[in-house]
Coordinates of C-alpha atoms in Angstrom, one line a residue:
M94 CA -81.7 53.6 -48.3
L95 CA -81.7 56.0 -51.3
P96 CA -84.8 55.9 -53.5
V97 CA -84.1 54.4 -57.0
F98 CA -85.3 56.2 -60.1
D99 CA -84.4 56.5 -63.8
P100 CA -82.8 60.0 -64.3
N101 CA -84.2 59.9 -67.9
D102 CA -87.7 59.7 -66.4
N103 CA -88.7 63.3 -65.6
E104 CA -92.1 62.4 -64.1
A105 CA -90.5 59.9 -61.7
G106 CA -87.9 62.5 -60.6
L107 CA -90.5 65.2 -59.9
K108 CA -92.7 62.7 -58.0
L109 CA -89.8 61.8 -55.8
L110 CA -89.1 65.5 -55.0
E111 CA -92.8 65.9 -54.1
D112 CA -92.5 62.9 -51.7
L113 CA -89.3 64.2 -50.2
T114 CA -90.7 67.7 -49.5
N115 CA -94.1 66.6 -48.4
N116 CA -92.6 64.2 -45.8
A117 CA -89.7 66.4 -44.7
C118 CA -90.4 66.0 -41.0
Q119 CA -90.7 62.2 -41.0
I120 CA -87.7 61.8 -43.3
Q121 CA -85.5 64.0 -41.1
Q122 CA -86.5 61.8 -38.1
Q123 CA -85.6 58.7 -40.1
V124 CA -82.3 60.2 -41.2
L125 CA -81.3 61.0 -37.6
E126 CA -82.4 57.5 -36.4
E127 CA -80.3 55.8 -39.1
I128 CA -77.2 57.9 -38.5
L129 CA -77.3 57.4 -34.7
A130 CA -78.2 53.6 -34.9
T131 CA -75.3 53.1 -37.3
N132 CA -72.7 55.2 -35.5
L133 CA -73.8 54.9 -31.8
H134 CA -70.7 52.8 -30.9
T135 CA -68.2 55.1 -32.6
E136 CA -65.6 56.5 -30.2
Y137 CA -67.0 60.0 -30.7
L138 CA -70.7 59.4 -30.1
K139 CA -70.1 56.8 -27.3
S140 CA -68.4 59.6 -25.3
F141 CA -71.6 61.6 -25.2
L142 CA -74.6 59.3 -25.6
N143 CA -73.9 56.3 -23.4
G144 CA -75.8 53.9 -25.6
D145 CA -79.0 56.0 -25.8
S146 CA -79.7 56.9 -29.5
G147 CA -82.9 59.0 -28.8
K148 CA -83.2 62.4 -30.4
E149 CA -83.7 64.2 -27.1
N150 CA -80.5 62.6 -25.7
F151 CA -78.7 63.5 -28.9
K152 CA -79.7 67.2 -28.7
N153 CA -79.0 67.4 -25.0
K154 CA -75.7 65.6 -24.9
V155 CA -73.9 66.0 -28.2
P156 CA -72.3 69.5 -28.5
I157 CA -72.6 71.8 -31.4
V158 CA -69.0 72.0 -32.8
N159 CA -66.7 73.9 -35.1
Y160 CA -64.0 72.4 -37.2
E161 CA -61.3 72.9 -34.6
D162 CA -63.3 70.6 -32.2
I163 CA -63.4 67.7 -34.6
K164 CA -60.1 68.3 -36.4
P165 CA -58.1 65.9 -34.1
C166 CA -60.4 63.0 -34.8
I167 CA -60.2 63.5 -38.6
E168 CA -56.4 63.9 -38.5
R169 CA -56.1 60.6 -36.5
I170 CA -57.9 58.8 -39.3
A171 CA -55.8 60.6 -41.9
N172 CA -52.7 59.3 -40.0
G173 CA -53.9 55.7 -40.0
E174 CA -56.2 55.1 -37.1
T175 CA -59.6 53.3 -37.7
S176 CA -62.6 55.1 -39.1
S177 CA -64.6 53.9 -36.1
I178 CA -63.4 57.0 -34.2
I179 CA -66.3 58.9 -35.9
S180 CA -67.9 56.5 -38.5
A181 CA -69.1 52.9 -38.5
Q182 CA -68.6 52.9 -42.3
P183 CA -65.1 53.0 -43.6
I184 CA -63.9 56.5 -44.5
T185 CA -62.8 56.1 -48.1
E186 CA -61.4 59.6 -48.7
L187 CA -61.1 63.0 -47.2
L188 CA -62.6 66.1 -48.9
T189 CA -60.8 69.4 -48.7
S190 CA -62.9 72.4 -48.0
S191 CA -62.4 75.9 -49.4
G192 CA -62.7 77.1 -45.8
T193 CA -59.5 77.0 -43.9
S194 CA -58.1 76.2 -40.5
G195 CA -54.7 77.4 -39.4
G196 CA -53.9 78.4 -43.0
Q197 CA -54.7 74.9 -44.4
P198 CA -57.9 73.6 -46.0
K199 CA -60.3 71.8 -43.7
I200 CA -60.6 68.1 -44.4
M201 CA -64.0 66.3 -44.2
P202 CA -64.6 62.6 -44.0
S203 CA -66.4 60.8 -46.8
T204 CA -67.6 57.3 -47.6
A205 CA -68.4 55.2 -50.6
E206 CA -72.1 55.5 -49.8
E207 CA -71.8 59.3 -49.9
L208 CA -70.8 59.1 -53.5
E209 CA -74.0 57.3 -54.2
R210 CA -75.9 60.1 -52.4
K211 CA -74.2 62.7 -54.5
T212 CA -75.1 60.9 -57.7
F213 CA -78.7 60.7 -56.6
F214 CA -78.6 64.4 -55.9
Y215 CA -77.2 65.3 -59.3
N216 CA -79.8 63.1 -61.0
L217 CA -82.6 65.1 -59.3
L218 CA -81.3 68.3 -60.9
V219 CA -82.3 67.1 -64.4
P220 CA -86.1 66.8 -64.0
V221 CA -86.3 70.3 -62.3
M222 CA -84.5 71.9 -65.3
N223 CA -86.7 70.0 -67.8
K224 CA -89.8 71.3 -66.1
Y225 CA -88.8 74.8 -67.1
V226 CA -86.7 74.4 -70.3
D227 CA -87.8 72.2 -73.2
G228 CA -85.6 70.2 -75.5
L229 CA -82.6 69.7 -73.4
D230 CA -82.2 66.2 -74.8
Q231 CA -81.8 67.6 -78.3
G232 CA -78.2 68.8 -77.8
K233 CA -75.2 69.0 -75.5
A234 CA -74.0 71.0 -72.5
M235 CA -70.7 72.8 -72.7
Y236 CA -69.9 72.6 -69.0
L237 CA -66.3 73.5 -68.2
L238 CA -65.3 71.2 -65.3
F239 CA -61.9 70.9 -63.7
I240 CA -60.0 68.8 -61.2
K241 CA -57.8 70.3 -58.5
P242 CA -54.6 69.1 -56.7
E243 CA -54.8 66.2 -54.3
I244 CA -52.5 64.5 -51.8
S245 CA -52.2 61.0 -50.3
T246 CA -52.4 61.1 -46.5
P247 CA -50.1 58.9 -44.2
S248 CA -53.0 56.4 -44.0
G249 CA -53.2 56.1 -47.8
L250 CA -56.5 58.0 -48.0
M251 CA -56.7 60.6 -50.8
A252 CA -57.5 64.2 -49.7
R253 CA -59.0 66.3 -52.5
P254 CA -61.7 68.9 -53.2
V255 CA -65.2 67.6 -53.3
L256 CA -65.7 68.1 -57.1
T257 CA -62.4 66.5 -57.9
S258 CA -63.5 63.5 -55.8
Y259 CA -66.7 63.2 -57.8
Y260 CA -65.2 63.6 -61.3
K261 CA -62.5 61.0 -60.5
S262 CA -65.0 58.5 -59.1
K263 CA -66.5 55.6 -60.9
N264 CA -69.9 57.2 -60.4
F265 CA -68.9 59.9 -62.8
R266 CA -66.6 58.1 -65.1
N267 CA -68.9 55.0 -65.5
R268 CA -72.1 57.0 -65.3
A269 CA -75.2 55.6 -67.1
F270 CA -76.1 57.4 -70.3
N271 CA -78.5 60.3 -69.6
R272 CA -79.8 62.0 -72.8
Y273 CA -80.4 65.2 -70.9
N274 CA -76.8 65.4 -69.7
V275 CA -74.4 64.9 -72.6
Y276 CA -71.2 67.1 -72.4
T277 CA -69.1 68.6 -75.2
S278 CA -66.0 67.9 -73.1
P279 CA -64.7 64.4 -73.2
D280 CA -64.0 63.0 -69.7
E281 CA -60.3 62.9 -70.6
T282 CA -60.2 66.7 -70.9
I283 CA -62.1 67.2 -67.6
L284 CA -59.7 64.8 -65.8
C285 CA -56.5 66.4 -67.2
S286 CA -54.4 67.6 -64.3
D287 CA -52.9 70.5 -66.3
S288 CA -55.5 73.2 -65.9
K289 CA -54.3 75.1 -68.9
Q290 CA -54.4 72.1 -71.2
S291 CA -57.8 71.2 -69.8
M292 CA -59.3 74.6 -70.4
Y293 CA -57.9 74.9 -73.9
C294 CA -59.2 71.4 -74.9
Q295 CA -62.6 71.9 -73.4
L296 CA -63.1 75.2 -75.2
L297 CA -61.8 73.7 -78.4
C298 CA -64.4 70.9 -78.2
G299 CA -67.1 73.3 -77.3
L300 CA -66.4 75.5 -80.3
V301 CA -66.2 72.5 -82.7
Q302 CA -69.6 71.4 -81.5
R303 CA -71.1 74.9 -81.2
D304 CA -74.3 73.9 -83.2
E305 CA -75.1 71.2 -80.7
V306 CA -74.7 73.3 -77.5
L307 CA -77.9 74.0 -75.6
R308 CA -76.4 75.3 -72.4
V309 CA -73.1 76.5 -71.1
G310 CA -71.6 76.9 -67.7
A311 CA -69.1 76.0 -65.0
I312 CA -69.5 75.4 -61.3
F313 CA -68.7 79.0 -60.2
A314 CA -69.3 82.2 -62.0
S315 CA -65.6 83.1 -61.5
A316 CA -64.5 80.0 -63.4
F317 CA -66.8 80.7 -66.4
L318 CA -65.5 84.3 -66.7
R319 CA -61.9 83.0 -66.6
A320 CA -62.9 80.7 -69.5
I321 CA -64.1 83.7 -71.5
K322 CA -60.9 85.6 -70.8
F323 CA -58.9 82.5 -71.9
L324 CA -61.0 82.2 -75.0
E325 CA -60.1 85.8 -75.9
E326 CA -56.4 85.2 -75.4
Y327 CA -56.3 82.0 -77.3
L328 CA -58.9 82.7 -80.0
K329 CA -56.5 82.8 -83.0
E330 CA -54.8 79.6 -81.9
L331 CA -58.1 77.8 -81.3
C332 CA -59.4 78.8 -84.8
S333 CA -56.1 77.7 -86.3
N334 CA -56.5 74.3 -84.8
I335 CA -60.1 74.1 -86.1
R336 CA -59.0 75.3 -89.6
A337 CA -56.2 72.6 -89.7
G338 CA -58.1 69.8 -87.9
S339 CA -55.2 69.4 -85.5
V340 CA -54.2 70.2 -81.9
S341 CA -51.4 72.5 -80.8
D342 CA -48.1 70.8 -80.0
W343 CA -48.1 72.1 -76.4
I344 CA -51.2 69.9 -75.6
T345 CA -49.0 67.0 -74.4
D346 CA -51.4 65.0 -72.3
P347 CA -51.9 61.9 -74.5
N348 CA -55.4 61.1 -73.3
C349 CA -56.5 64.7 -73.7
R350 CA -55.0 65.0 -77.1
N351 CA -56.5 61.8 -78.5
A352 CA -60.0 62.6 -77.2
V353 CA -59.9 66.1 -78.8
L354 CA -58.6 64.8 -82.1
S355 CA -61.5 62.3 -82.3
I356 CA -63.9 65.3 -82.1
L357 CA -61.9 67.6 -84.5
S358 CA -61.7 64.7 -87.0
K359 CA -61.1 67.0 -90.1
P360 CA -60.2 70.5 -91.1
N361 CA -63.0 73.0 -91.0
S362 CA -62.1 76.4 -92.4
E363 CA -65.7 77.5 -92.7
L364 CA -66.2 77.1 -88.9
A365 CA -62.9 78.8 -88.0
D366 CA -63.8 81.8 -90.2
L367 CA -67.3 82.0 -88.7
I368 CA -65.9 82.0 -85.1
E369 CA -63.3 84.7 -85.9
D370 CA -66.0 86.8 -87.6
E371 CA -68.3 86.6 -84.5
C372 CA -65.4 87.7 -82.3
S373 CA -64.1 90.5 -84.5
G374 CA -66.2 93.2 -83.1
K375 CA -64.9 96.0 -80.9
S376 CA -66.9 94.6 -78.0
W377 CA -67.6 91.1 -76.8
E378 CA -71.0 92.1 -75.4
G379 CA -73.3 89.1 -75.9
I380 CA -70.5 86.9 -77.2
I381 CA -71.9 83.7 -75.6
K382 CA -75.1 83.9 -77.6
K383 CA -73.1 84.7 -80.8
L384 CA -70.8 81.8 -80.5
W385 CA -73.3 79.3 -79.2
P386 CA -76.6 80.5 -80.8
R387 CA -78.8 77.6 -79.6
T388 CA -77.9 78.2 -75.9
K389 CA -80.9 78.4 -73.6
Y390 CA -79.1 79.4 -70.4
I391 CA -75.8 79.8 -68.5
E392 CA -75.5 77.5 -65.5
V393 CA -73.2 78.9 -62.8
I394 CA -73.4 79.5 -59.1
V395 CA -74.2 83.2 -58.7
T396 CA -75.3 83.3 -55.1
G397 CA -73.2 84.3 -52.1
S398 CA -69.8 85.8 -53.0
M399 CA -70.4 84.8 -56.7
A400 CA -73.1 87.5 -57.0
Q401 CA -70.4 90.1 -57.6
Y402 CA -69.9 88.6 -61.1
I403 CA -73.5 89.0 -62.2
P404 CA -73.1 92.3 -64.1
T405 CA -70.1 90.9 -66.0
L406 CA -71.9 87.7 -66.9
E407 CA -74.9 89.7 -68.1
F408 CA -72.6 91.7 -70.4
Y409 CA -71.3 88.6 -72.1
S410 CA -74.5 86.5 -72.0
G411 CA -76.6 88.2 -74.6
G412 CA -79.7 88.1 -72.4
L413 CA -79.4 84.4 -71.5
P414 CA -80.8 83.5 -68.0
L415 CA -78.2 82.8 -65.3
V416 CA -79.1 79.6 -63.5
S417 CA -77.9 78.4 -60.1
T418 CA -79.2 74.9 -59.7
M419 CA -77.8 73.6 -56.5
Y420 CA -76.4 74.3 -53.1
G421 CA -73.7 72.0 -51.7
S422 CA -70.6 71.9 -49.5
S423 CA -67.7 69.7 -48.7
E424 CA -69.7 68.4 -45.7
C425 CA -72.6 67.2 -47.8
Y426 CA -74.8 68.2 -50.7
L427 CA -77.7 70.2 -49.4
G428 CA -80.4 71.8 -51.7
I429 CA -81.9 72.3 -55.1
N430 CA -83.3 75.5 -56.7
F431 CA -86.9 74.5 -57.6
K432 CA -87.3 77.8 -59.7
P433 CA -84.0 77.7 -61.7
L434 CA -85.0 80.6 -64.0
S435 CA -85.6 83.0 -61.2
N436 CA -83.6 86.2 -61.0
P437 CA -80.2 85.6 -59.4
S438 CA -81.1 87.9 -56.5
D439 CA -84.2 85.8 -55.8
V440 CA -82.6 82.3 -55.8
S441 CA -83.7 80.1 -53.0
Y442 CA -82.7 76.5 -52.3
T443 CA -84.9 73.7 -50.9
L444 CA -82.9 71.5 -48.6
L445 CA -83.5 67.8 -49.4
P446 CA -84.4 66.1 -46.1
N447 CA -82.7 62.8 -46.9
M448 CA -79.2 64.2 -47.6
A449 CA -78.3 64.8 -43.9
Y450 CA -80.0 65.8 -40.6
F451 CA -80.3 69.6 -40.5
E452 CA -80.5 72.0 -37.6
F453 CA -80.5 75.7 -37.5
L454 CA -78.9 78.1 -35.0
P455 CA -81.0 81.4 -34.9
V456 CA -79.0 84.5 -35.7
D457 CA -80.3 88.1 -35.7
N458 CA -80.7 90.5 -38.6
N459 CA -77.1 91.4 -38.3
H460 CA -76.3 87.7 -38.6
K461 CA -75.0 87.4 -35.1
E462 CA -75.9 84.5 -32.7
V463 CA -79.1 85.1 -30.8
V464 CA -78.5 85.3 -27.0
P465 CA -80.7 82.8 -25.0
D466 CA -83.4 84.4 -23.0
V467 CA -86.8 83.6 -21.5
Q468 CA -88.6 84.1 -24.7
C469 CA -86.7 81.4 -26.5
N470 CA -88.4 78.1 -27.2
G471 CA -86.6 75.4 -25.4
V472 CA -83.7 75.7 -23.0
G473 CA -80.4 77.2 -23.6
V474 CA -77.6 74.8 -24.7
T475 CA -73.8 75.1 -24.8
D476 CA -71.3 74.4 -27.5
R477 CA -68.2 72.3 -26.9
N478 CA -66.4 75.2 -25.2
G479 CA -69.2 75.7 -22.7
K480 CA -70.5 78.9 -24.4
E481 CA -74.2 79.4 -24.0
M482 CA -76.2 79.3 -27.2
V483 CA -79.9 79.4 -28.1
E484 CA -81.3 76.0 -28.9
A485 CA -80.9 74.9 -32.5
V486 CA -84.2 74.2 -34.3
D487 CA -85.1 71.4 -36.7
L488 CA -85.6 71.8 -40.5
V489 CA -89.4 72.1 -40.2
E490 CA -89.3 74.5 -37.3
V491 CA -87.7 77.5 -39.0
K492 CA -89.7 80.6 -39.5
L493 CA -90.3 82.7 -42.6
G494 CA -88.0 85.7 -42.9
H495 CA -85.7 84.6 -40.0
Y496 CA -81.9 84.1 -40.3
Y497 CA -80.1 80.9 -39.3
E498 CA -76.7 79.3 -39.3
L499 CA -76.7 75.9 -40.8
I500 CA -75.7 72.8 -38.7
V501 CA -75.4 69.3 -40.2
T502 CA -75.2 65.8 -38.9
T503 CA -74.1 63.6 -41.8
F504 CA -73.9 60.0 -42.7
T505 CA -70.1 60.4 -42.9
G506 CA -69.2 61.2 -39.3
L507 CA -70.0 64.8 -38.6
Y508 CA -72.3 65.5 -35.7
R509 CA -73.9 68.8 -35.0
Y510 CA -71.3 70.5 -37.2
R511 CA -71.5 74.3 -37.9
V512 CA -71.1 74.6 -41.6
G513 CA -70.6 78.4 -41.3
D514 CA -73.3 79.4 -43.8
I515 CA -75.9 82.0 -42.9
L516 CA -79.3 81.4 -44.5
M517 CA -82.6 83.2 -44.6
V518 CA -85.9 81.4 -44.9
T519 CA -87.8 82.7 -48.0
G520 CA -90.7 80.3 -48.2
F521 CA -91.8 76.7 -48.2
Y522 CA -92.2 74.1 -50.9
N523 CA -94.8 71.7 -49.5
N524 CA -93.4 71.1 -46.0
A525 CA -89.8 71.8 -46.8
P526 CA -88.4 75.3 -46.1
Q527 CA -86.6 77.2 -48.8
F528 CA -83.5 79.3 -48.0
R529 CA -81.6 82.1 -49.6
F530 CA -77.8 81.8 -49.1
V531 CA -76.8 85.1 -47.4
H532 CA -73.0 84.7 -46.8
R533 CA -70.3 82.7 -45.1
R534 CA -69.8 83.4 -41.4
N535 CA -66.9 85.8 -40.8
V536 CA -65.8 85.9 -44.5
V537 CA -64.9 89.4 -45.7
L538 CA -63.1 88.7 -49.0
S539 CA -63.6 86.1 -51.7
I540 CA -62.8 86.0 -55.5
D541 CA -62.9 82.3 -56.3
T542 CA -62.9 79.4 -53.8
D543 CA -60.9 81.5 -51.4
K544 CA -62.6 82.7 -48.2
T545 CA -60.6 85.3 -46.2
N546 CA -62.0 86.3 -42.8
E547 CA -61.4 89.4 -40.9
E548 CA -58.9 87.8 -38.5
D549 CA -56.7 86.4 -41.3
L550 CA -56.7 89.8 -43.1
L551 CA -55.6 91.6 -39.9
K552 CA -52.8 89.1 -39.4
A553 CA -51.6 89.6 -43.0
V554 CA -51.7 93.4 -42.8
T555 CA -50.0 93.4 -39.4
R556 CA -47.1 91.4 -40.9
A557 CA -46.8 93.7 -43.9
K558 CA -46.8 97.0 -42.0
V559 CA -43.7 95.9 -40.1
L560 CA -41.8 96.7 -43.3
L561 CA -42.9 100.3 -43.1
E562 CA -42.3 101.0 -39.3
P563 CA -38.5 101.3 -39.5
L564 CA -39.0 104.0 -42.1
G565 CA -41.2 106.0 -39.7
F566 CA -44.5 105.2 -41.4
L567 CA -47.6 104.3 -39.4
L568 CA -50.7 102.5 -40.8
T569 CA -53.6 104.4 -39.2
E570 CA -56.5 102.6 -41.0
Y571 CA -57.2 100.1 -43.6
T572 CA -60.1 98.4 -45.4
S573 CA -60.5 96.2 -48.5
F574 CA -62.7 95.0 -51.3
A575 CA -62.8 92.3 -53.9
D576 CA -62.2 93.9 -57.3
T577 CA -63.9 91.8 -60.0
A578 CA -63.9 94.4 -62.8
S579 CA -60.9 92.6 -64.2
I580 CA -60.5 88.9 -65.0
P581 CA -59.2 87.4 -62.8
G582 CA -60.4 89.5 -59.9
H583 CA -58.0 90.5 -57.1
Y584 CA -57.9 91.8 -53.6
V585 CA -57.6 95.6 -53.1
L586 CA -56.5 97.1 -49.7
F587 CA -56.9 100.8 -49.0
W588 CA -54.2 102.0 -46.5
E589 CA -54.1 105.4 -44.8
L590 CA -50.4 106.1 -43.9
K591 CA -48.7 108.9 -41.9
M592 CA -45.3 109.7 -40.7
R593 CA -44.6 109.8 -37.0
G594 CA -45.2 113.3 -35.6
T595 CA -46.8 114.7 -38.8
N596 CA -49.7 114.1 -41.1
D597 CA -47.5 114.8 -44.2
L598 CA -46.7 111.7 -46.3
P599 CA -43.4 111.8 -48.2
E600 CA -43.1 109.9 -51.5
L601 CA -43.4 106.2 -51.1
D602 CA -40.8 103.8 -52.3
P603 CA -42.5 101.5 -54.9
A604 CA -40.2 98.6 -54.2
I605 CA -41.1 98.7 -50.4
M606 CA -44.8 98.9 -51.2
E607 CA -44.6 96.0 -53.7
Q608 CA -42.9 94.0 -51.0
C609 CA -45.8 94.9 -48.6
C610 CA -48.2 93.5 -51.1
S611 CA -46.2 90.3 -51.4
V612 CA -46.0 89.9 -47.6
V613 CA -49.8 90.2 -47.3
E614 CA -50.2 87.5 -50.0
E615 CA -47.7 85.2 -48.4
S616 CA -49.5 85.6 -45.1
L617 CA -52.9 84.6 -46.5
D618 CA -54.1 81.0 -46.4
S619 CA -53.3 78.0 -48.6
V620 CA -56.5 78.2 -50.6
Y621 CA -55.8 81.8 -51.6
R622 CA -52.2 81.0 -52.5
R623 CA -53.2 78.0 -54.5
C624 CA -55.7 80.2 -56.4
R625 CA -52.9 82.7 -57.1
K626 CA -50.1 80.3 -58.0
K627 CA -51.6 77.1 -59.3
D628 CA -55.1 78.0 -60.5
K629 CA -54.3 81.6 -61.5
S630 CA -57.9 82.4 -60.6
I631 CA -56.9 85.4 -58.5
G632 CA -54.8 88.3 -59.8
P633 CA -52.0 90.1 -57.9
L634 CA -53.0 91.8 -54.6
E635 CA -53.1 95.7 -54.8
V636 CA -52.5 98.3 -52.1
R637 CA -54.0 101.8 -52.7
V638 CA -52.6 104.4 -50.4
V639 CA -55.1 107.2 -49.6
T640 CA -54.7 110.8 -48.4
H641 CA -54.9 111.8 -44.7
G642 CA -58.5 112.1 -43.6
T643 CA -59.9 109.6 -46.0
F644 CA -61.2 107.3 -43.3
D645 CA -62.8 110.2 -41.5
A646 CA -64.7 110.9 -44.8
L647 CA -65.7 107.2 -44.9
M648 CA -67.0 107.4 -41.4
D649 CA -69.0 110.5 -42.2
F650 CA -70.6 108.7 -45.2
C651 CA -71.4 105.6 -43.1
V652 CA -73.0 107.8 -40.4
S653 CA -75.0 109.6 -43.0
Q654 CA -76.4 106.2 -44.1
G655 CA -77.6 105.4 -40.6
S656 CA -74.6 104.1 -38.7
S657 CA -74.2 105.2 -35.0
V658 CA -71.3 107.5 -34.3
N659 CA -70.8 105.9 -30.9
Q660 CA -70.8 102.3 -32.3
Y661 CA -69.0 103.0 -35.6
K662 CA -66.2 100.7 -36.5
T663 CA -64.3 100.9 -39.8
P664 CA -65.6 98.2 -42.1
R665 CA -62.9 95.8 -43.1
C666 CA -64.5 95.1 -46.4
I667 CA -66.4 97.6 -48.5
K668 CA -69.5 96.6 -50.5
S669 CA -71.0 100.1 -51.2
E670 CA -70.3 101.7 -54.6
E671 CA -70.6 105.1 -53.0
A672 CA -68.0 104.2 -50.3
L673 CA -65.6 102.9 -52.9
K674 CA -65.9 106.2 -54.8
I675 CA -64.9 108.1 -51.7
L676 CA -61.9 105.9 -51.2
D677 CA -60.8 105.9 -54.8
S678 CA -61.2 109.7 -55.2
R679 CA -58.4 110.1 -52.5
V680 CA -55.8 107.6 -53.8
L681 CA -52.2 108.8 -53.8
G682 CA -50.5 105.7 -55.2
R683 CA -51.3 102.2 -56.4
F684 CA -49.0 99.2 -55.8
S685 CA -49.2 95.6 -56.7
S686 CA -47.5 92.4 -55.7
N687 CA -44.8 91.6 -58.3
K688 CA -44.4 87.9 -57.5
T689 CA -46.7 85.0 -56.9
P690 CA -46.8 83.7 -53.3
F691 CA -45.4 80.3 -52.3
W692 CA -47.8 77.4 -52.5
E693 CA -47.5 73.6 -52.2
P694 CA -50.1 70.9 -51.6
F695 CA -51.0 70.9 -47.9
R696 CA -49.8 68.2 -45.6
I697 CA -51.6 66.3 -42.8
E698 CA -50.0 66.9 -39.4
T699 CA -48.6 63.7 -37.9

């Protein structure tokens, strides 16, 4: 049962967080007991537990699983079978993850009760921010929020991203008034399915209400930077609308249009002139503070792969703090940043013990699974495929400075599920550990919500290089990096090519190389292709061909930094600025994809 509290009552919210973190061990035990008691007779758990809902039996008998292990169960529900395969409560929708499986988004079960849990979680963010920032009830938030494409499964259940699910729910649309969380964007603009119209209208509303804005942001840093780029491109038109008190004719969504017109209300030449004047300088450095002078902070996720955007955000921010408030996933919402004004590199999240049952699989400093041995506490266990693993530890058993992979058992039908996030323990708040998000397991490239792993990158490159082989070219080495210097960012691949029988490289045909770029993009997963084609949050993929011997120079650099010659493997993604300089200094030619890859909403296999 979720605790009830008034989100306008800061003291009550902070007291609740104290209770949750002080009693983390007991609450985790209660959570597991409730999940098992409720779902013991589901088809999935019944196959392992034989009616015994004890914690020891659960840990000994229920395997630790990946998505591929549970995918058949979820797809059966998507195709019309009963929710009781995995959940005693009705599955009301399926949440699409940004992680992928077989080129398609993963789909996670969700229930009506889970929406209540998410609302509870969001309400707890408010008192934490109010503890550090005064006066947030004296204005509005310009948060740029968007919905993504969704599909109806054969069973009639909707499959959609977790944030789209929340924004379209009655919990969001019929939310109680909270004086600390008033948005400049009308709900109609957030719920507009045309992302371009939604962005334009939300920015227009934010500019008109600039004197009321106390904080700005989006969910991800990448989305907020796209908004700044969009603002730059449409500035004259936005100011023209403000000056005339009207909305451009291409805003055709009627709900969106009417909501914006109610805010514009009348022509305002003075405001339009002021905005144009603020944006007329040669540089947009500090533009956020100039356009929204009362702003106290920028709220965006800047941990994990989003950390690559911190320098650009700082350029535009005018010294405003960058705040990451929460840590969540499609599987469940997880933790809150109890020190929201901390430096982005120091952000840690405290997992709330009533959101799910948490376990942690120890990994070493290189973020690989620890091999069981006699020094491990507990006995070795196996995953569903019989692979031996070290025993997963409970939330309150993790150790300071150690690395772990997160495992969740949720109220919605996931049991001992590997989320794929690698975390490091940074401290404790009362009895609840705090974690720094390190990275996603196996992910090498990410610009927005895309997550490309090494295996998928290899497959894409392998398909593309087939175009070159009949011409006598051989791809001898490759690596990559996520270039976020431009908005939107894009993938860059460095290729070292040679001709058979010689190290000389004749002039490359730009048309063939552009085709190679397109083949790589077509070979990447559905989330990447959606970001490229539908969301336009990723720019065209680029291949940079480098001179012969470049990767030898890269190896020499890595060895000089401490890598072993005997164990050296070419990194498939480059993070080091020095390494990038080595590669870029030897570029012979640059080629980009000249068309967007094919994308359509995914389908559930039947």
